[in-house]
GROMACS .gro file of N, CA and C in nm:
model
  453
    1MET      N    1   0.933   2.290  -0.130
    1MET     CA    2   0.988   2.155  -0.174
    1MET      C    3   0.870   2.061  -0.195
    2LYS      N    4   0.770   2.065  -0.127
    2LYS     CA    5   0.660   1.968  -0.133
    2LYS      C    6   0.588   2.001  -0.275
    3ASN      N    7   0.583   2.122  -0.318
    3ASN     CA    8   0.512   2.156  -0.446
    3ASN      C    9   0.607   2.111  -0.552
    4LEU      N   10   0.728   2.118  -0.543
    4LEU     CA   11   0.823   2.084  -0.645
    4LEU      C   12   0.813   1.926  -0.668
    5PHE      N   13   0.799   1.858  -0.557
    5PHE     CA   14   0.792   1.715  -0.558
    5PHE      C   15   0.670   1.675  -0.633
    6LYS      N   16   0.551   1.743  -0.601
    6LYS     CA   17   0.422   1.719  -0.665
    6LYS      C   18   0.424   1.750  -0.823
    7LYS      N   19   0.497   1.849  -0.863
    7LYS     CA   20   0.519   1.889  -1.009
    7LYS      C   21   0.600   1.783  -1.074
    8ILE      N   22   0.700   1.740  -1.008
    8ILE     CA   23   0.778   1.627  -1.077
    8ILE      C   24   0.702   1.503  -1.091
    9THR      N   25   0.631   1.471  -1.003
    9THR     CA   26   0.556   1.351  -0.994
    9THR      C   27   0.451   1.349  -1.098
   10ALA      N   28   0.379   1.467  -1.118
   10ALA     CA   29   0.272   1.486  -1.212
   10ALA      C   30   0.335   1.476  -1.351
   11VAL      N   31   0.454   1.541  -1.372
   11VAL     CA   32   0.513   1.526  -1.516
   11VAL      C   33   0.564   1.397  -1.535
   12ALA      N   34   0.619   1.322  -1.437
   12ALA     CA   35   0.651   1.185  -1.465
   12ALA      C   36   0.543   1.098  -1.501
   13PHE      N   37   0.423   1.114  -1.419
   13PHE     CA   38   0.295   1.035  -1.454
   13PHE      C   39   0.261   1.062  -1.582
   14LEU      N   40   0.243   1.196  -1.637
   14LEU     CA   41   0.202   1.230  -1.771
   14LEU      C   42   0.294   1.164  -1.863
   15ALA      N   43   0.420   1.181  -1.848
   15ALA     CA   44   0.523   1.127  -1.948
   15ALA      C   45   0.496   0.972  -1.965
   16GLY      N   46   0.486   0.905  -1.844
   16GLY     CA   47   0.468   0.767  -1.865
   16GLY      C   48   0.331   0.725  -1.924
   17PHE      N   49   0.225   0.798  -1.900
   17PHE     CA   50   0.095   0.777  -1.956
   17PHE      C   51   0.106   0.796  -2.103
   18SER      N   52   0.178   0.897  -2.157
   18SER     CA   53   0.194   0.926  -2.285
   18SER      C   54   0.262   0.828  -2.364
   19PHE      N   55   0.366   0.765  -2.305
   19PHE     CA   56   0.462   0.665  -2.373
   19PHE      C   57   0.374   0.534  -2.376
   20ASN      N   58   0.287   0.503  -2.292
   20ASN     CA   59   0.209   0.393  -2.302
   20ASN      C   60   0.104   0.386  -2.383
   21THR      N   61   0.031   0.505  -2.415
   21THR     CA   62  -0.062   0.516  -2.517
   21THR      C   63  -0.013   0.513  -2.670
   22ASN      N   64   0.113   0.551  -2.671
   22ASN     CA   65   0.170   0.545  -2.824
   22ASN      C   66   0.237   0.435  -2.861
   23ALA      N   67   0.290   0.352  -2.770
   23ALA     CA   68   0.378   0.246  -2.795
   23ALA      C   69   0.298   0.123  -2.841
   24GLN      N   70   0.364   0.031  -2.922
   24GLN     CA   71   0.298  -0.101  -2.963
   24GLN      C   72   0.323  -0.191  -2.858
   25SER      N   73   0.255  -0.291  -2.841
   25SER     CA   74   0.279  -0.379  -2.736
   25SER      C   75   0.401  -0.465  -2.782
   26ALA      N   76   0.448  -0.541  -2.675
   26ALA     CA   77   0.568  -0.619  -2.709
   26ALA      C   78   0.532  -0.741  -2.810
   27ARG      N   79   0.414  -0.786  -2.788
   27ARG     CA   80   0.368  -0.899  -2.880
   27ARG      C   81   0.348  -0.832  -3.013
   28ASP      N   82   0.300  -0.720  -3.026
   28ASP     CA   83   0.295  -0.653  -3.164
   28ASP      C   84   0.427  -0.645  -3.241
   29PHE      N   85   0.529  -0.613  -3.157
   29PHE     CA   86   0.659  -0.597  -3.204
   29PHE      C   87   0.740  -0.722  -3.231
   30ILE      N   88   0.748  -0.822  -3.128
   30ILE     CA   89   0.836  -0.927  -3.137
   30ILE      C   90   0.753  -1.059  -3.170
   31GLY      N   91   0.620  -1.063  -3.162
   31GLY     CA   92   0.546  -1.191  -3.183
   31GLY      C   93   0.502  -1.257  -3.055
   32ALA      N   94   0.438  -1.355  -3.060
   32ALA     CA   95   0.395  -1.439  -2.956
   32ALA      C   96   0.507  -1.498  -2.873
   33PRO      N   97   0.489  -1.508  -2.751
   33PRO     CA   98   0.589  -1.570  -2.653
   33PRO      C   99   0.604  -1.734  -2.700
   34ALA      N  100   0.729  -1.775  -2.669
   34ALA     CA  101   0.748  -1.907  -2.714
   34ALA      C  102   0.655  -2.020  -2.638
   35ILE      N  103   0.614  -1.996  -2.523
   35ILE     CA  104   0.521  -2.074  -2.466
   35ILE      C  105   0.385  -2.097  -2.499
   36ILE      N  106   0.337  -2.014  -2.597
   36ILE     CA  107   0.205  -2.031  -2.648
   36ILE      C  108   0.211  -2.120  -2.764
   37PRO      N  109   0.119  -2.215  -2.773
   37PRO     CA  110   0.124  -2.307  -2.890
   37PRO      C  111   0.103  -2.237  -3.017
   38ILE      N  112   0.175  -2.286  -3.121
   38ILE     CA  113   0.189  -2.231  -3.240
   38ILE      C  114   0.042  -2.215  -3.316
   39THR      N  115  -0.043  -2.322  -3.275
   39THR     CA  116  -0.164  -2.314  -3.342
   39THR      C  117  -0.259  -2.183  -3.297
   40SER      N  118  -0.213  -2.131  -3.192
   40SER     CA  119  -0.295  -2.010  -3.148
   40SER      C  120  -0.233  -1.882  -3.210
   41GLU      N  121  -0.126  -1.887  -3.289
   41GLU     CA  122  -0.066  -1.775  -3.348
   41GLU      C  123  -0.143  -1.731  -3.467
   42PRO      N  124  -0.153  -1.597  -3.497
   42PRO     CA  125  -0.208  -1.566  -3.618
   42PRO      C  126  -0.148  -1.629  -3.744
   43ALA      N  127  -0.233  -1.626  -3.846
   43ALA     CA  128  -0.189  -1.689  -3.976
   43ALA      C  129  -0.071  -1.616  -4.042
   44PRO      N  130   0.020  -1.678  -4.087
   44PRO     CA  131   0.131  -1.609  -4.151
   44PRO      C  132   0.078  -1.546  -4.283
   45LYS      N  133   0.139  -1.429  -4.309
   45LYS     CA  134   0.096  -1.355  -4.435
   45LYS      C  135   0.219  -1.301  -4.511
   46LEU      N  136   0.206  -1.304  -4.649
   46LEU     CA  137   0.303  -1.269  -4.748
   46LEU      C  138   0.258  -1.148  -4.810
   47ILE      N  139   0.340  -1.054  -4.817
   47ILE     CA  140   0.313  -0.926  -4.885
   47ILE      C  141   0.418  -0.902  -4.975
   48VAL      N  142   0.396  -0.886  -5.121
   48VAL     CA  143   0.495  -0.870  -5.225
   48VAL      C  144   0.454  -0.749  -5.304
   49ASP      N  145   0.553  -0.660  -5.317
   49ASP     CA  146   0.545  -0.540  -5.394
   49ASP      C  147   0.557  -0.565  -5.549
   50ALA      N  148   0.518  -0.479  -5.634
   50ALA     CA  149   0.537  -0.494  -5.770
   50ALA      C  150   0.687  -0.469  -5.800
   51PRO      N  151   0.744  -0.512  -5.899
   51PRO     CA  152   0.887  -0.474  -5.945
   51PRO      C  153   0.893  -0.329  -5.953
   52ILE      N  154   1.019  -0.294  -5.913
   52ILE     CA  155   1.047  -0.135  -5.924
   52ILE      C  156   1.054  -0.097  -6.075
   53ALA      N  157   0.958  -0.005  -6.122
   53ALA     CA  158   0.954   0.021  -6.257
   53ALA      C  159   1.078   0.081  -6.327
   54GLU      N  160   1.145   0.165  -6.265
   54GLU     CA  161   1.261   0.234  -6.314
   54GLU      C  162   1.354   0.117  -6.349
   55GLU      N  163   1.370   0.026  -6.278
   55GLU     CA  164   1.471  -0.100  -6.293
   55GLU      C  165   1.432  -0.180  -6.404
   56LEU      N  166   1.293  -0.205  -6.431
   56LEU     CA  167   1.252  -0.291  -6.538
   56LEU      C  168   1.304  -0.234  -6.677
   57ALA      N  169   1.307  -0.105  -6.695
   57ALA     CA  170   1.352  -0.033  -6.812
   57ALA      C  171   1.494  -0.080  -6.837
   58LYS      N  172   1.576  -0.114  -6.738
   58LYS     CA  173   1.714  -0.152  -6.744
   58LYS      C  174   1.716  -0.315  -6.755
   59ALA      N  175   1.612  -0.375  -6.763
   59ALA     CA  176   1.607  -0.532  -6.775
   59ALA      C  177   1.650  -0.584  -6.627
   60LYS      N  178   1.635  -0.507  -6.531
   60LYS     CA  179   1.659  -0.553  -6.392
   60LYS      C  180   1.526  -0.567  -6.320
   61VAL      N  181   1.509  -0.687  -6.255
   61VAL     CA  182   1.389  -0.712  -6.187
   61VAL      C  183   1.420  -0.708  -6.034
   62ILE      N  184   1.364  -0.609  -5.958
   62ILE     CA  185   1.395  -0.598  -5.820
   62ILE      C  186   1.254  -0.588  -5.746
   63VAL      N  187   1.231  -0.698  -5.664
   63VAL     CA  188   1.109  -0.718  -5.595
   63VAL      C  189   1.137  -0.715  -5.454
   64GLN      N  190   1.066  -0.624  -5.372
   64GLN     CA  191   1.055  -0.633  -5.230
   64GLN      C  192   0.947  -0.712  -5.175
   65TYR      N  193   0.957  -0.773  -5.058
   65TYR     CA  194   0.847  -0.837  -4.987
   65TYR      C  195   0.869  -0.847  -4.841
   66ARG      N  196   0.780  -0.873  -4.780
   66ARG     CA  197   0.786  -0.888  -4.628
   66ARG      C  198   0.670  -1.000  -4.582
   67THR      N  199   0.707  -1.041  -4.460
   67THR     CA  200   0.606  -1.130  -4.410
   67THR      C  201   0.551  -1.087  -4.274
   68GLU      N  202   0.443  -1.139  -4.231
   68GLU     CA  203   0.384  -1.110  -4.108
   68GLU      C  204   0.360  -1.259  -4.038
   69ASN      N  205   0.386  -1.264  -3.915
   69ASN     CA  206   0.366  -1.381  -3.832
   69ASN      C  207   0.463  -1.501  -3.889
   70LEU      N  208   0.561  -1.479  -3.949
   70LEU     CA  209   0.652  -1.577  -3.978
   70LEU      C  210   0.790  -1.505  -4.012
   71ARG      N  211   0.903  -1.556  -3.960
   71ARG     CA  212   1.026  -1.515  -3.982
   71ARG      C  213   1.094  -1.588  -4.102
   72ILE      N  214   1.158  -1.516  -4.181
   72ILE     CA  215   1.238  -1.584  -4.295
   72ILE      C  216   1.365  -1.616  -4.237
   73LEU      N  217   1.400  -1.754  -4.234
   73LEU     CA  218   1.530  -1.802  -4.174
   73LEU      C  219   1.567  -1.927  -4.242
   74PRO      N  220   1.696  -1.955  -4.255
   74PRO     CA  221   1.750  -2.075  -4.325
   74PRO      C  222   1.737  -2.204  -4.238
   75VAL      N  223   1.631  -2.237  -4.196
   75VAL     CA  224   1.620  -2.352  -4.084
   75VAL      C  225   1.514  -2.439  -4.146
   76TYR      N  226   1.543  -2.563  -4.158
   76TYR     CA  227   1.450  -2.660  -4.216
   76TYR      C  228   1.434  -2.786  -4.148
   77GLY      N  229   1.333  -2.859  -4.169
   77GLY     CA  230   1.301  -2.985  -4.103
   77GLY      C  231   1.184  -2.990  -4.023
   78GLN      N  232   1.139  -3.100  -3.966
   78GLN     CA  233   1.022  -3.126  -3.894
   78GLN      C  234   1.024  -3.056  -3.763
   79GLU      N  235   1.147  -3.065  -3.695
   79GLU     CA  236   1.164  -3.000  -3.558
   79GLU      C  237   1.137  -2.860  -3.565
   80ALA      N  238   1.178  -2.795  -3.673
   80ALA     CA  239   1.160  -2.646  -3.675
   80ALA      C  240   1.013  -2.592  -3.685
   81LEU      N  241   0.920  -2.694  -3.703
   81LEU     CA  242   0.781  -2.657  -3.692
   81LEU      C  243   0.738  -2.625  -3.550
   82LYS      N  244   0.817  -2.663  -3.446
   82LYS     CA  245   0.785  -2.637  -3.313
   82LYS      C  246   0.819  -2.513  -3.268
   83ILE      N  247   0.903  -2.428  -3.344
   83ILE     CA  248   0.957  -2.305  -3.306
   83ILE      C  249   0.847  -2.195  -3.318
   84SER      N  250   0.846  -2.106  -3.211
   84SER     CA  251   0.758  -2.002  -3.212
   84SER      C  252   0.829  -1.872  -3.174
   85PRO      N  253   0.814  -1.759  -3.248
   85PRO     CA  254   0.718  -1.743  -3.359
   85PRO      C  255   0.762  -1.835  -3.477
   86ARG      N  256   0.680  -1.855  -3.579
   86ARG     CA  257   0.698  -1.941  -3.690
   86ARG      C  258   0.821  -1.902  -3.764
   87ILE      N  259   0.877  -1.990  -3.833
   87ILE     CA  260   0.990  -1.961  -3.930
   87ILE      C  261   0.963  -2.037  -4.056
   88GLY      N  262   1.025  -1.980  -4.158
   88GLY     CA  263   0.990  -2.044  -4.292
   88GLY      C  264   1.083  -1.978  -4.395
   89HIS      N  265   1.054  -1.997  -4.525
   89HIS     CA  266   1.130  -1.949  -4.630
   89HIS      C  267   1.040  -1.930  -4.754
   90LEU      N  268   1.088  -1.878  -4.857
   90LEU     CA  269   1.025  -1.857  -4.987
   90LEU      C  270   1.061  -1.969  -5.092
   91HIS      N  271   0.967  -2.005  -5.173
   91HIS     CA  272   0.988  -2.083  -5.290
   91HIS      C  273   0.962  -1.984  -5.416
   92ILE      N  274   1.071  -1.973  -5.508
   92ILE     CA  275   1.046  -1.865  -5.612
   92ILE      C  276   1.055  -1.937  -5.742
   93THR      N  277   0.941  -1.917  -5.816
   93THR     CA  278   0.935  -1.989  -5.953
   93THR      C  279   0.921  -1.866  -6.053
   94VAL      N  280   0.992  -1.878  -6.159
   94VAL     CA  281   1.000  -1.780  -6.264
   94VAL      C  282   0.934  -1.830  -6.377
   95ASP      N  283   0.836  -1.754  -6.441
   95ASP     CA  284   0.791  -1.787  -6.570
   95ASP      C  285   0.724  -1.938  -6.572
   96ASN      N  286   0.659  -1.975  -6.459
   96ASN     CA  287   0.609  -2.108  -6.459
   96ASN      C  288   0.689  -2.213  -6.490
   97LEU      N  289   0.817  -2.206  -6.476
   97LEU     CA  290   0.911  -2.314  -6.506
   97LEU      C  291   0.888  -2.422  -6.414
   98PRO      N  292   0.927  -2.548  -6.445
   98PRO     CA  293   0.895  -2.668  -6.360
   98PRO      C  294   0.979  -2.682  -6.230
   99TRP      N  295   1.080  -2.584  -6.213
   99TRP     CA  296   1.165  -2.583  -6.090
   99TRP      C  297   1.147  -2.449  -6.024
  100HIS      N  298   1.189  -2.452  -5.903
  100HIS     CA  299   1.192  -2.334  -5.822
  100HIS      C  300   1.315  -2.334  -5.736
  101TRP      N  301   1.355  -2.213  -5.675
  101TRP     CA  302   1.462  -2.213  -5.568
  101TRP      C  303   1.405  -2.175  -5.425
  102ALA      N  304   1.471  -2.216  -5.330
  102ALA     CA  305   1.426  -2.170  -5.194
  102ALA      C  306   1.512  -2.043  -5.165
  103ASP      N  307   1.451  -1.943  -5.114
  103ASP     CA  308   1.521  -1.828  -5.065
  103ASP      C  309   1.498  -1.804  -4.912
  104ALA      N  310   1.601  -1.803  -4.842
  104ALA     CA  311   1.583  -1.759  -4.699
  104ALA      C  312   1.668  -1.637  -4.661
  105SER      N  313   1.687  -1.547  -4.757
  105SER     CA  314   1.783  -1.432  -4.737
  105SER      C  315   1.705  -1.323  -4.671
  106ASN      N  316   1.578  -1.317  -4.693
  106ASN     CA  317   1.494  -1.195  -4.634
  106ASN      C  318   1.543  -1.072  -4.693
  107GLU      N  319   1.600  -1.074  -4.826
  107GLU     CA  320   1.648  -0.978  -4.898
  107GLU      C  321   1.563  -0.951  -5.013
  108PRO      N  322   1.559  -0.839  -5.084
  108PRO     CA  323   1.478  -0.821  -5.208
  108PRO      C  324   1.520  -0.913  -5.316
  109LEU      N  325   1.426  -0.973  -5.385
  109LEU     CA  326   1.467  -1.059  -5.507
  109LEU      C  327   1.522  -0.969  -5.615
  110ILE      N  328   1.635  -1.016  -5.673
  110ILE     CA  329   1.698  -0.940  -5.782
  110ILE      C  330   1.733  -1.036  -5.894
  111ILE      N  331   1.670  -1.025  -6.012
  111ILE     CA  332   1.706  -1.100  -6.129
  111ILE      C  333   1.749  -1.001  -6.248
  112VAL      N  334   1.854  -1.031  -6.288
  112VAL     CA  335   1.913  -0.936  -6.409
  112VAL      C  336   1.925  -1.028  -6.536
  113GLY      N  337   1.898  -0.957  -6.644
  113GLY     CA  338   1.917  -1.021  -6.776
  113GLY      C  339   1.792  -1.101  -6.840
  114MET      N  340   1.676  -1.079  -6.785
  114MET     CA  341   1.558  -1.130  -6.839
  114MET      C  342   1.532  -1.078  -6.965
  115SER      N  343   1.487  -1.156  -7.061
  115SER     CA  344   1.460  -1.107  -7.207
  115SER      C  345   1.339  -1.020  -7.208
  116PRO      N  346   1.335  -0.922  -7.312
  116PRO     CA  347   1.213  -0.840  -7.334
  116PRO      C  348   1.086  -0.922  -7.337
  117GLY      N  349   0.967  -0.873  -7.277
  117GLY     CA  350   0.856  -0.939  -7.289
  117GLY      C  351   0.784  -0.958  -7.162
  118LYS      N  352   0.680  -1.026  -7.154
  118LYS     CA  353   0.599  -1.045  -7.029
  118LYS      C  354   0.654  -1.176  -6.943
  119HIS      N  355   0.652  -1.163  -6.810
  119HIS     CA  356   0.707  -1.261  -6.729
  119HIS      C  357   0.630  -1.269  -6.600
  120SER      N  358   0.645  -1.370  -6.519
  120SER     CA  359   0.581  -1.381  -6.392
  120SER      C  360   0.664  -1.440  -6.292
  121ILE      N  361   0.654  -1.402  -6.167
  121ILE     CA  362   0.718  -1.464  -6.059
  121ILE      C  363   0.625  -1.511  -5.955
  122LEU      N  364   0.628  -1.635  -5.917
  122LEU     CA  365   0.547  -1.687  -5.810
  122LEU      C  366   0.626  -1.694  -5.685
  123PHE      N  367   0.573  -1.612  -5.589
  123PHE     CA  368   0.630  -1.630  -5.451
  123PHE      C  369   0.544  -1.713  -5.357
  124GLU      N  370   0.605  -1.813  -5.300
  124GLU     CA  371   0.521  -1.905  -5.223
  124GLU      C  372   0.593  -1.905  -5.080
  125LEU      N  373   0.529  -1.870  -4.983
  125LEU     CA  374   0.561  -1.878  -4.829
  125LEU      C  375   0.551  -2.015  -4.779
  126ALA      N  376   0.660  -2.075  -4.740
  126ALA     CA  377   0.669  -2.214  -4.703
  126ALA      C  378   0.719  -2.226  -4.561
  127ASP      N  379   0.670  -2.330  -4.494
  127ASP     CA  380   0.729  -2.360  -4.356
  127ASP      C  381   0.858  -2.437  -4.378
  128SER      N  382   0.915  -2.478  -4.257
  128SER     CA  383   1.043  -2.553  -4.257
  128SER      C  384   1.032  -2.677  -4.334
  129THR      N  385   0.911  -2.741  -4.353
  129THR     CA  386   0.917  -2.871  -4.424
  129THR      C  387   0.877  -2.844  -4.565
  130HIS      N  388   0.882  -2.731  -4.615
  130HIS     CA  389   0.842  -2.683  -4.750
  130HIS      C  390   0.702  -2.684  -4.783
  131LYS      N  391   0.599  -2.701  -4.685
  131LYS     CA  392   0.470  -2.693  -4.712
  131LYS      C  393   0.428  -2.551  -4.741
  132VAL      N  394   0.376  -2.535  -4.842
  132VAL     CA  395   0.340  -2.396  -4.885
  132VAL      C  396   0.215  -2.334  -4.804
  133LEU      N  397   0.233  -2.219  -4.748
  133LEU     CA  398   0.134  -2.166  -4.648
  133LEU      C  399   0.046  -2.051  -4.732
  134GLN      N  400   0.114  -1.989  -4.825
  134GLN     CA  401   0.037  -1.878  -4.890
  134GLN      C  402   0.131  -1.835  -5.015
  135SER      N  403   0.073  -1.788  -5.120
  135SER     CA  404   0.144  -1.752  -5.243
  135SER      C  405   0.082  -1.628  -5.289
  136GLN      N  406   0.163  -1.577  -5.374
  136GLN     CA  407   0.141  -1.453  -5.442
  136GLN      C  408   0.221  -1.450  -5.583
  137LEU      N  409   0.129  -1.437  -5.693
  137LEU     CA  410   0.193  -1.423  -5.821
  137LEU      C  411   0.196  -1.271  -5.872
  138ILE      N  412   0.313  -1.245  -5.925
  138ILE     CA  413   0.327  -1.100  -5.978
  138ILE      C  414   0.360  -1.108  -6.143
  139THR      N  415   0.302  -1.016  -6.210
  139THR     CA  416   0.342  -1.032  -6.350
  139THR      C  417   0.387  -0.880  -6.396
  140PHE      N  418   0.472  -0.889  -6.489
  140PHE     CA  419   0.541  -0.763  -6.537
  140PHE      C  420   0.593  -0.775  -6.669
  141GLU      N  421   0.626  -0.665  -6.735
  141GLU     CA  422   0.687  -0.671  -6.860
  141GLU      C  423   0.827  -0.606  -6.864
  142ILE      N  424   0.915  -0.669  -6.935
  142ILE     CA  425   1.061  -0.603  -6.959
  142ILE      C  426   1.035  -0.537  -7.101
  143PRO      N  427   1.066  -0.398  -7.108
  143PRO     CA  428   1.049  -0.329  -7.236
  143PRO      C  429   1.163  -0.376  -7.327
  144ASP      N  430   1.130  -0.376  -7.462
  144ASP     CA  431   1.237  -0.402  -7.551
  144ASP      C  432   1.314  -0.278  -7.565
  145ILE      N  433   1.437  -0.287  -7.521
  145ILE     CA  434   1.515  -0.154  -7.512
  145ILE      C  435   1.539  -0.088  -7.652
  146LYS      N  436   1.544  -0.183  -7.756
  146LYS     CA  437   1.551  -0.120  -7.897
  146LYS      C  438   1.438  -0.046  -7.929
  147THR      N  439   1.329  -0.065  -7.875
  147THR     CA  440   1.207   0.022  -7.916
  147THR      C  441   1.185   0.126  -7.820
  148VAL      N  442   1.251   0.129  -7.713
  148VAL     CA  443   1.236   0.248  -7.621
  148VAL      C  444   1.301   0.375  -7.678
  149HIS      N  445   1.238   0.483  -7.688
  149HIS     CA  446   1.309   0.598  -7.746
  149HIS      C  447   1.358   0.684  -7.640
  150LYS      N  448   1.473   0.741  -7.662
  150LYS     CA  449   1.527   0.829  -7.567
  150LYS      C  450   1.508   0.974  -7.624
  151HIS      N  451   1.465   1.058  -7.529
  151HIS     CA  452   1.428   1.193  -7.564
  151HIS      C  453   1.522   1.295  -7.506
   0.00000   0.00000   0.00000
């Protein structure tokens, strides 16, 4: 009985040790605790993928993006700057037009019906007061369907 208890204890210890060495920390997964000042949080980061090539041939622009150290949420105003982990949204500008829209959906950007030719989309990561924290420009081309040959 004593040997069985030692074996169970050893297995439990090894299983626990193995779990701890492979797991991410809680901070890695959910971010900094709310009691830590936002100024000590790592800088927010925006990562934007290229449009999905297969969809461009159908005149559909689908772009996936993600953020690090900032959650995309539809919350705005000065008071929201105090929330930790940070929250914000995106400003989306197409083809350098003088206007943009705010996106807080955290879903892929989808634009349908763009004309053939070269285009650009500016993604700006903004805080709750619309201050731009980081930006990324993507460029792509919608093929002219009339000139695309089907084989």
